[in-house]
PDB file of C-alpha atoms in Angstrom:
ATOM      1  CA  MET A  93     -39.218 -10.977 -48.142  1.00 43.00           C
ATOM      2  CA  SER A  94     -36.333 -10.315 -45.755  1.00 46.00           C
ATOM      3  CA  ASN A  95     -35.728  -6.831 -47.227  1.00 53.00           C
ATOM      4  CA  VAL A  96     -39.421  -5.993 -46.939  1.00 48.00           C
ATOM      5  CA  GLN A  97     -39.460  -7.111 -43.298  1.00 54.00           C
ATOM      6  CA  ASP A  98     -36.285  -5.146 -42.585  1.00 60.00           C
ATOM      7  CA  ASP A  99     -37.850  -2.017 -44.121  1.00 78.00           C
ATOM      8  CA  LEU A 100     -41.007  -2.454 -42.032  1.00 84.00           C
ATOM      9  CA  LEU A 101     -38.908  -2.833 -38.892  1.00 84.00           C
ATOM     10  CA  PHE A 102     -36.883   0.272 -39.806  1.00 85.00           C
ATOM     11  CA  GLN A 103     -40.058   2.276 -40.391  1.00 88.00           C
ATOM     12  CA  LYS A 104     -41.441   1.243 -37.019  1.00 89.00           C
ATOM     13  CA  SER A 105     -38.101   2.025 -35.352  1.00 91.00           C
ATOM     14  CA  MET A 106     -38.046   5.498 -36.903  1.00 92.00           C
ATOM     15  CA  LEU A 107     -41.612   6.037 -35.707  1.00 94.00           C
ATOM     16  CA  CYS A 108     -40.543   5.203 -32.133  1.00 95.00           C
ATOM     17  CA  CYS A 109     -37.505   7.469 -32.378  1.00 96.00           C
ATOM     18  CA  ALA A 110     -39.611  10.353 -33.720  1.00 96.00           C
ATOM     19  CA  TRP A 111     -42.091   9.987 -30.885  1.00 97.00           C
ATOM     20  CA  SER A 112     -39.190   9.952 -28.419  1.00 97.00           C
ATOM     21  CA  GLY A 113     -38.483  13.532 -29.501  1.00 97.00           C
ATOM     22  CA  PHE A 114     -42.109  14.627 -29.158  1.00 97.00           C
ATOM     23  CA  LEU A 115     -42.399  13.020 -25.731  1.00 98.00           C
ATOM     24  CA  ALA A 116     -39.133  14.584 -24.593  1.00 98.00           C
ATOM     25  CA  ILE A 117     -40.673  18.013 -25.296  1.00 98.00           C
ATOM     26  CA  VAL A 118     -43.920  17.132 -23.483  1.00 98.00           C
ATOM     27  CA  PHE A 119     -42.148  15.803 -20.410  1.00 98.00           C
ATOM     28  CA  PHE A 120     -39.875  18.837 -20.289  1.00 98.00           C
ATOM     29  CA  ILE A 121     -42.851  21.191 -20.446  1.00 97.00           C
ATOM     30  CA  ILE A 122     -44.451  19.321 -17.520  1.00 98.00           C
ATOM     31  CA  GLY A 123     -41.306  18.884 -15.453  1.00 97.00           C
ATOM     32  CA  GLY A 124     -39.205  21.906 -16.365  1.00 96.00           C
ATOM     33  CA  MET A 125     -41.906  24.531 -16.830  1.00 96.00           C
ATOM     34  CA  PHE A 126     -45.148  23.664 -15.038  1.00 97.00           C
ATOM     35  CA  LEU A 127     -43.610  21.946 -11.988  1.00 97.00           C
ATOM     36  CA  GLY A 128     -39.834  22.275 -11.730  1.00 95.00           C
ATOM     37  CA  GLY A 129     -39.276  26.011 -12.066  1.00 95.00           C
ATOM     38  CA  MET A 130     -36.429  25.665 -14.514  1.00 96.00           C
ATOM     39  CA  LEU A 131     -38.063  27.699 -17.268  1.00 95.00           C
ATOM     40  CA  PRO A 132     -39.081  30.416 -16.622  1.00 95.00           C
ATOM     41  CA  PRO A 133     -36.384  30.464 -13.961  1.00 96.00           C
ATOM     42  CA  LEU A 134     -37.603  30.279 -10.383  1.00 96.00           C
ATOM     43  CA  LEU A 135     -34.064  31.276  -9.364  1.00 96.00           C
ATOM     44  CA  GLN A 136     -31.824  34.118 -10.541  1.00 96.00           C
ATOM     45  CA  ALA A 137     -28.073  33.836 -11.012  1.00 96.00           C
ATOM     46  CA  ASN A 138     -27.518  36.999  -8.957  1.00 96.00           C
ATOM     47  CA  ASP A 139     -29.697  35.911  -5.994  1.00 96.00           C
ATOM     48  CA  PRO A 140     -27.887  35.521  -2.639  1.00 96.00           C
ATOM     49  CA  ALA A 141     -27.363  31.917  -1.512  1.00 97.00           C
ATOM     50  CA  ALA A 142     -29.984  32.311   1.255  1.00 96.00           C
ATOM     51  CA  VAL A 143     -32.615  33.256  -1.355  1.00 96.00           C
ATOM     52  CA  PHE A 144     -31.788  30.115  -3.356  1.00 96.00           C
ATOM     53  CA  ALA A 145     -32.365  27.921  -0.290  1.00 96.00           C
ATOM     54  CA  SER A 146     -35.560  29.761   0.628  1.00 96.00           C
ATOM     55  CA  LYS A 147     -37.114  29.569  -2.844  1.00 97.00           C
ATOM     56  CA  VAL A 148     -36.243  25.879  -3.241  1.00 97.00           C
ATOM     57  CA  SER A 149     -37.766  25.089   0.181  1.00 96.00           C
ATOM     58  CA  GLU A 150     -40.958  26.939  -0.770  1.00 96.00           C
ATOM     59  CA  HIS A 151     -41.343  24.966  -4.027  1.00 96.00           C
ATOM     60  CA  LEU A 152     -39.974  21.643  -2.795  1.00 96.00           C
ATOM     61  CA  ILE A 153     -42.690  19.255  -4.037  1.00 97.00           C
ATOM     62  CA  GLY A 154     -42.952  20.864  -7.457  1.00 97.00           C
ATOM     63  CA  ILE A 155     -39.174  20.753  -8.009  1.00 98.00           C
ATOM     64  CA  ARG A 156     -38.931  17.142  -6.837  1.00 97.00           C
ATOM     65  CA  VAL A 157     -41.792  15.888  -8.997  1.00 98.00           C
ATOM     66  CA  GLY A 158     -40.599  18.035 -11.872  1.00 98.00           C
ATOM     67  CA  SER A 159     -37.143  16.474 -11.623  1.00 98.00           C
ATOM     68  CA  VAL A 160     -38.666  13.045 -12.263  1.00 98.00           C
ATOM     69  CA  PHE A 161     -40.274  14.320 -15.466  1.00 98.00           C
ATOM     70  CA  LEU A 162     -36.989  15.983 -16.445  1.00 98.00           C
ATOM     71  CA  MET A 163     -35.160  12.662 -16.067  1.00 97.00           C
ATOM     72  CA  ILE A 164     -37.681  10.954 -18.347  1.00 98.00           C
ATOM     73  CA  SER A 165     -37.500  13.792 -20.867  1.00 98.00           C
ATOM     74  CA  PHE A 166     -33.711  13.817 -21.088  1.00 97.00           C
ATOM     75  CA  ALA A 167     -33.421  10.012 -21.182  1.00 97.00           C
ATOM     76  CA  LEU A 168     -35.482  10.092 -24.378  1.00 97.00           C
ATOM     77  CA  PHE A 169     -32.705  12.063 -26.113  1.00 97.00           C
ATOM     78  CA  GLY A 170     -30.913   8.728 -26.591  1.00 97.00           C
ATOM     79  CA  SER A 171     -33.521   7.113 -28.824  1.00 96.00           C
ATOM     80  CA  TYR A 172     -34.221  10.432 -30.545  1.00 97.00           C
ATOM     81  CA  GLY A 173     -30.530  10.810 -31.514  1.00 97.00           C
ATOM     82  CA  ALA A 174     -30.221   7.143 -32.460  1.00 96.00           C
ATOM     83  CA  GLY A 175     -33.021   7.570 -35.004  1.00 96.00           C
ATOM     84  CA  ILE A 176     -31.231  10.500 -36.679  1.00 97.00           C
ATOM     85  CA  ALA A 177     -27.975   8.504 -36.767  1.00 97.00           C
ATOM     86  CA  ALA A 178     -29.729   5.444 -38.198  1.00 94.00           C
ATOM     87  CA  GLN A 179     -31.184   7.489 -41.051  1.00 94.00           C
ATOM     88  CA  THR A 180     -27.778   9.098 -41.709  1.00 95.00           C
ATOM     89  CA  ARG A 181     -26.206   5.611 -41.726  1.00 93.00           C
ATOM     90  CA  ARG A 182     -28.470   4.512 -44.578  1.00 88.00           C
ATOM     91  CA  GLY A 183     -26.778   7.033 -46.859  1.00 85.00           C
ATOM     92  CA  GLU A 184     -23.206   6.082 -45.912  1.00 88.00           C
ATOM     93  CA  ILE A 185     -21.154   3.373 -47.607  1.00 85.00           C
ATOM     94  CA  ARG A 186     -18.591   3.508 -44.818  1.00 88.00           C
ATOM     95  CA  PRO A 187     -20.163   4.975 -41.693  1.00 90.00           C
ATOM     96  CA  VAL A 188     -18.374   7.906 -40.143  1.00 95.00           C
ATOM     97  CA  PHE A 189     -20.833  10.716 -39.489  1.00 96.00           C
ATOM     98  CA  SER A 190     -23.475   8.349 -38.101  1.00 96.00           C
ATOM     99  CA  TYR A 191     -20.935   7.003 -35.587  1.00 96.00           C
ATOM    100  CA  ILE A 192     -19.892  10.528 -34.582  1.00 97.00           C
ATOM    101  CA  GLN A 193     -23.552  11.399 -34.147  1.00 97.00           C
ATOM    102  CA  LEU A 194     -23.950   8.457 -31.759  1.00 97.00           C
ATOM    103  CA  MET A 195     -21.018   9.750 -29.707  1.00 97.00           C
ATOM    104  CA  PHE A 196     -22.583  13.202 -29.470  1.00 97.00           C
ATOM    105  CA  THR A 197     -25.962  11.609 -28.707  1.00 97.00           C
ATOM    106  CA  ALA A 198     -24.455   9.692 -25.806  1.00 97.00           C
ATOM    107  CA  CYS A 199     -22.570  12.756 -24.504  1.00 97.00           C
ATOM    108  CA  GLY A 200     -25.575  15.027 -24.911  1.00 97.00           C
ATOM    109  CA  THR A 201     -27.911  12.584 -23.179  1.00 97.00           C
ATOM    110  CA  MET A 202     -25.518  12.237 -20.240  1.00 97.00           C
ATOM    111  CA  VAL A 203     -25.098  16.003 -19.925  1.00 98.00           C
ATOM    112  CA  ALA A 204     -28.878  16.434 -19.979  1.00 97.00           C
ATOM    113  CA  LEU A 205     -29.381  13.721 -17.357  1.00 98.00           C
ATOM    114  CA  LEU A 206     -26.867  15.466 -15.109  1.00 98.00           C
ATOM    115  CA  VAL A 207     -29.027  18.598 -15.372  1.00 98.00           C
ATOM    116  CA  ALA A 208     -31.922  16.619 -13.876  1.00 98.00           C
ATOM    117  CA  PHE A 209     -29.611  15.064 -11.247  1.00 97.00           C
ATOM    118  CA  ALA A 210     -28.357  18.464 -10.125  1.00 98.00           C
ATOM    119  CA  TRP A 211     -31.895  19.879 -10.054  1.00 98.00           C
ATOM    120  CA  ALA A 212     -33.133  16.940  -7.975  1.00 98.00           C
ATOM    121  CA  LEU A 213     -30.197  17.085  -5.546  1.00 97.00           C
ATOM    122  CA  MET A 214     -30.824  20.793  -5.058  1.00 97.00           C
ATOM    123  CA  ALA A 215     -34.279  19.893  -3.664  1.00 97.00           C
ATOM    124  CA  PHE A 216     -33.180  16.814  -1.703  1.00 96.00           C
ATOM    125  CA  ARG A 217     -32.557  18.573   1.638  1.00 95.00           C
ATOM    126  CA  PRO A 218     -32.257  22.322   1.085  1.00 95.00           C
ATOM    127  CA  ASP A 219     -32.970  23.041   4.784  1.00 93.00           C
ATOM    128  CA  GLU A 220     -29.951  20.932   5.813  1.00 95.00           C
ATOM    129  CA  TYR A 221     -27.491  21.914   3.106  1.00 95.00           C
ATOM    130  CA  ASP A 222     -25.468  25.052   3.482  1.00 96.00           C
ATOM    131  CA  PRO A 223     -27.251  27.609   1.224  1.00 97.00           C
ATOM    132  CA  THR A 224     -24.129  27.900  -0.951  1.00 97.00           C
ATOM    133  CA  ILE A 225     -24.497  24.198  -1.838  1.00 97.00           C
ATOM    134  CA  VAL A 226     -28.077  24.799  -3.009  1.00 97.00           C
ATOM    135  CA  GLN A 227     -26.788  27.729  -5.044  1.00 97.00           C
ATOM    136  CA  PHE A 228     -23.976  25.613  -6.463  1.00 97.00           C
ATOM    137  CA  LEU A 229     -26.366  22.860  -7.590  1.00 98.00           C
ATOM    138  CA  ALA A 230     -28.598  25.390  -9.359  1.00 98.00           C
ATOM    139  CA  ASP A 231     -25.528  26.877 -11.055  1.00 98.00           C
ATOM    140  CA  ALA A 232     -24.450  23.371 -12.077  1.00 98.00           C
ATOM    141  CA  ALA A 233     -27.828  22.568 -13.595  1.00 98.00           C
ATOM    142  CA  TYR A 234     -27.943  25.681 -15.762  1.00 98.00           C
ATOM    143  CA  PHE A 235     -24.274  25.457 -16.733  1.00 97.00           C
ATOM    144  CA  LEU A 236     -24.771  21.842 -17.858  1.00 97.00           C
ATOM    145  CA  ALA A 237     -27.856  22.920 -19.805  1.00 96.00           C
ATOM    146  CA  VAL A 238     -26.587  25.989 -21.670  1.00 96.00           C
ATOM    147  CA  PHE A 239     -22.766  26.021 -21.397  1.00 96.00           C
ATOM    148  CA  SER A 240     -22.463  22.636 -23.175  1.00 95.00           C
ATOM    149  CA  VAL A 241     -22.665  24.250 -26.633  1.00 95.00           C
ATOM    150  CA  PRO A 242     -19.808  22.213 -28.184  1.00 95.00           C
ATOM    151  CA  VAL A 243     -21.639  18.961 -27.393  1.00 97.00           C
ATOM    152  CA  PHE A 244     -25.043  19.901 -28.786  1.00 97.00           C
ATOM    153  CA  GLY A 245     -23.574  22.168 -31.472  1.00 97.00           C
ATOM    154  CA  GLY A 246     -21.276  19.379 -32.613  1.00 97.00           C
ATOM    155  CA  TRP A 247     -24.265  17.061 -32.765  1.00 97.00           C
ATOM    156  CA  CYS A 248     -26.023  19.482 -35.118  1.00 98.00           C
ATOM    157  CA  VAL A 249     -22.943  19.941 -37.311  1.00 98.00           C
ATOM    158  CA  THR A 250     -22.554  16.182 -37.782  1.00 97.00           C
ATOM    159  CA  ILE A 251     -26.185  16.013 -38.872  1.00 97.00           C
ATOM    160  CA  ALA A 252     -25.692  18.868 -41.347  1.00 97.00           C
ATOM    161  CA  LEU A 253     -22.426  17.747 -42.977  1.00 96.00           C
ATOM    162  CA  PRO A 254     -23.521  14.343 -44.376  1.00 96.00           C
ATOM    163  CA  ILE A 255     -26.569  16.054 -45.899  1.00 96.00           C
ATOM    164  CA  LEU A 256     -24.440  18.738 -47.557  1.00 95.00           C
ATOM    165  CA  PHE A 257     -21.787  16.222 -48.701  1.00 94.00           C
ATOM    166  CA  ALA A 258     -24.300  13.739 -50.148  1.00 92.00           C
ATOM    167  CA  PRO A 259     -24.902  13.700 -53.906  1.00 89.00           C
ATOM    168  CA  GLU A 260     -28.099  15.422 -54.991  1.00 88.00           C
ATOM    169  CA  GLY A 261     -31.048  13.131 -54.463  1.00 84.00           C
ATOM    170  CA  LYS A 262     -29.156  10.901 -52.026  1.00 88.00           C
ATOM    171  CA  GLU A 263     -29.423  13.083 -48.930  1.00 91.00           C
ATOM    172  CA  PRO A 264     -30.495  11.291 -45.728  1.00 93.00           C
ATOM    173  CA  PHE A 265     -32.668  14.287 -44.856  1.00 95.00           C
ATOM    174  CA  PRO A 266     -33.907  17.185 -47.013  1.00 95.00           C
ATOM    175  CA  ARG A 267     -31.109  19.648 -47.737  1.00 95.00           C
ATOM    176  CA  TRP A 268     -32.804  22.490 -45.860  1.00 97.00           C
ATOM    177  CA  ILE A 269     -32.412  20.408 -42.686  1.00 97.00           C
ATOM    178  CA  ALA A 270     -28.634  20.897 -42.949  1.00 97.00           C
ATOM    179  CA  PHE A 271     -28.975  24.674 -42.892  1.00 98.00           C
ATOM    180  CA  PHE A 272     -31.569  24.443 -40.117  1.00 98.00           C
ATOM    181  CA  ASN A 273     -29.057  22.500 -37.988  1.00 98.00           C
ATOM    182  CA  LEU A 274     -26.295  25.028 -38.645  1.00 98.00           C
ATOM    183  CA  TRP A 275     -28.625  27.875 -37.608  1.00 98.00           C
ATOM    184  CA  ALA A 276     -29.410  25.925 -34.433  1.00 98.00           C
ATOM    185  CA  VAL A 277     -25.695  25.905 -33.562  1.00 97.00           C
ATOM    186  CA  LEU A 278     -25.613  29.713 -33.838  1.00 97.00           C
ATOM    187  CA  LEU A 279     -28.664  29.995 -31.587  1.00 97.00           C
ATOM    188  CA  PHE A 280     -27.117  27.664 -28.989  1.00 97.00           C
ATOM    189  CA  ALA A 281     -23.896  29.690 -28.915  1.00 97.00           C
ATOM    190  CA  PRO A 282     -25.013  32.490 -26.493  1.00 97.00           C
ATOM    191  CA  GLY A 283     -25.146  29.865 -23.760  1.00 96.00           C
ATOM    192  CA  GLN A 284     -21.365  30.099 -23.487  1.00 96.00           C
ATOM    193  CA  MET A 285     -21.742  33.608 -22.073  1.00 96.00           C
ATOM    194  CA  VAL A 286     -23.115  32.407 -18.715  1.00 96.00           C
ATOM    195  CA  LEU A 287     -19.533  31.997 -17.521  1.00 96.00           C
ATOM    196  CA  PHE A 288     -19.028  35.767 -17.585  1.00 96.00           C
ATOM    197  CA  PHE A 289     -22.294  37.225 -16.308  1.00 96.00           C
ATOM    198  CA  LYS A 290     -24.384  36.803 -13.155  1.00 96.00           C
ATOM    199  CA  ASP A 291     -27.010  39.366 -14.176  1.00 96.00           C
ATOM    200  CA  GLY A 292     -28.631  40.679 -17.340  1.00 96.00           C
ATOM    201  CA  PRO A 293     -29.502  38.984 -20.653  1.00 97.00           C
ATOM    202  CA  PHE A 294     -26.271  36.924 -20.790  1.00 97.00           C
ATOM    203  CA  SER A 295     -26.657  35.364 -17.326  1.00 97.00           C
ATOM    204  CA  TRP A 296     -28.135  31.881 -16.927  1.00 97.00           C
ATOM    205  CA  HIS A 297     -31.533  33.402 -16.207  1.00 97.00           C
ATOM    206  CA  GLY A 298     -31.325  35.924 -19.067  1.00 96.00           C
ATOM    207  CA  ILE A 299     -33.159  35.980 -22.380  1.00 96.00           C
ATOM    208  CA  VAL A 300     -30.044  35.710 -24.576  1.00 97.00           C
ATOM    209  CA  ALA A 301     -28.097  33.008 -22.778  1.00 97.00           C
ATOM    210  CA  LEU A 302     -31.032  30.948 -21.504  1.00 97.00           C
ATOM    211  CA  TRP A 303     -34.244  31.528 -23.395  1.00 97.00           C
ATOM    212  CA  ILE A 304     -32.820  31.682 -26.926  1.00 97.00           C
ATOM    213  CA  PRO A 305     -30.758  28.449 -26.620  1.00 97.00           C
ATOM    214  CA  PHE A 306     -33.528  26.575 -24.774  1.00 96.00           C
ATOM    215  CA  VAL A 307     -36.270  27.541 -27.226  1.00 96.00           C
ATOM    216  CA  ALA A 308     -33.979  26.840 -30.205  1.00 97.00           C
ATOM    217  CA  PHE A 309     -33.051  23.450 -28.756  1.00 97.00           C
ATOM    218  CA  PHE A 310     -36.621  22.251 -28.361  1.00 96.00           C
ATOM    219  CA  ILE A 311     -37.644  23.651 -31.765  1.00 97.00           C
ATOM    220  CA  TRP A 312     -34.696  21.651 -33.142  1.00 98.00           C
ATOM    221  CA  ILE A 313     -36.006  18.494 -31.493  1.00 98.00           C
ATOM    222  CA  LEU A 314     -39.500  19.193 -32.795  1.00 98.00           C
ATOM    223  CA  VAL A 315     -38.412  19.767 -36.407  1.00 98.00           C
ATOM    224  CA  MET A 316     -36.102  16.746 -36.509  1.00 98.00           C
ATOM    225  CA  SER A 317     -38.806  14.578 -34.956  1.00 97.00           C
ATOM    226  CA  VAL A 318     -41.296  15.690 -37.599  1.00 97.00           C
ATOM    227  CA  GLU A 319     -38.774  14.780 -40.322  1.00 95.00           C
ATOM    228  CA  MET A 320     -38.206  11.350 -38.770  1.00 94.00           C
ATOM    229  CA  LEU A 321     -41.965  10.875 -38.606  1.00 94.00           C
ATOM    230  CA  LYS A 322     -42.173  11.619 -42.337  1.00 92.00           C
ATOM    231  CA  LEU A 323     -39.350   9.134 -43.003  1.00 87.00           C
ATOM    232  CA  SER A 324     -41.219   6.409 -41.146  1.00 82.00           C
ATOM    233  CA  LYS A 325     -43.715   6.337 -44.022  1.00 78.00           C
ATOM    234  CA  PRO A 326     -42.983   3.617 -46.669  1.00 65.00           C
ATOM    235  CA  GLU A 327     -43.036   5.995 -49.685  1.00 57.00           C
ATOM    236  CA  LYS A 328     -40.526   8.294 -48.006  1.00 55.00           C
ATOM    237  CA  GLN A 329     -38.210   5.392 -47.232  1.00 51.00           C
ATOM    238  CA  ASN A 330     -38.317   4.272 -50.846  1.00 48.00           C
ATOM    239  CA  LEU A 331     -37.329   7.755 -51.993  1.00 45.00           C
ATOM    240  CA  ALA A 332     -34.465   7.838 -49.481  1.00 50.00           C
ATOM    241  CA  LEU A 333     -33.086   4.556 -50.781  1.00 45.00           C
ATOM    242  CA  ASN A 334     -33.233   5.468 -54.484  1.00 48.00           C
TER     243      ASN A 334
END
């Protein structure tokens, strides 16, 4: 009876973790796209500081309310990542990769929350700040979001490796998920280029360094959430344990 109850609790936990991923996407769309002006970028990396301050002042309410939704979205990364680590842990005799995943989950969640903090501070008093401070906070938000490739890329790698190393039929996730995660790392990688460019496709408002990593990241969350949702079903859990 205890094992059955434990399995039911695990299935419900995985269901909650999967929905954390879906809700993170929804809240980001509301806060980061419809309200907050993060994507598509309201600001441009090559704008003068005075333009930053002016644009933020003109969209003050939207950015402030959007920042609240961003905080909620990014906070959900914690439970989303914990669900992936918990499923990985079920396939480990001595947990290593699942613990590393939790470390990357914690780091990634904190980095993401700092994005929302920087975005909110940017809109706190833009008329009183020196315009260069407003510009700095926007830079900080985008750098935290797309320059942090080793954190989010490392997270993906530690999801992929235990799948690839597991004996056939004992994988915590389907084997194609490992290759999907490794492809995600490659798509995140252009974010590192924002350090070198203030204009063009490799700047933090450009298609290569911003759009590709952002879209890849949220597709990654969507796909992994769907897989966790599948694993929350009893028959899938039984297959994973056999």
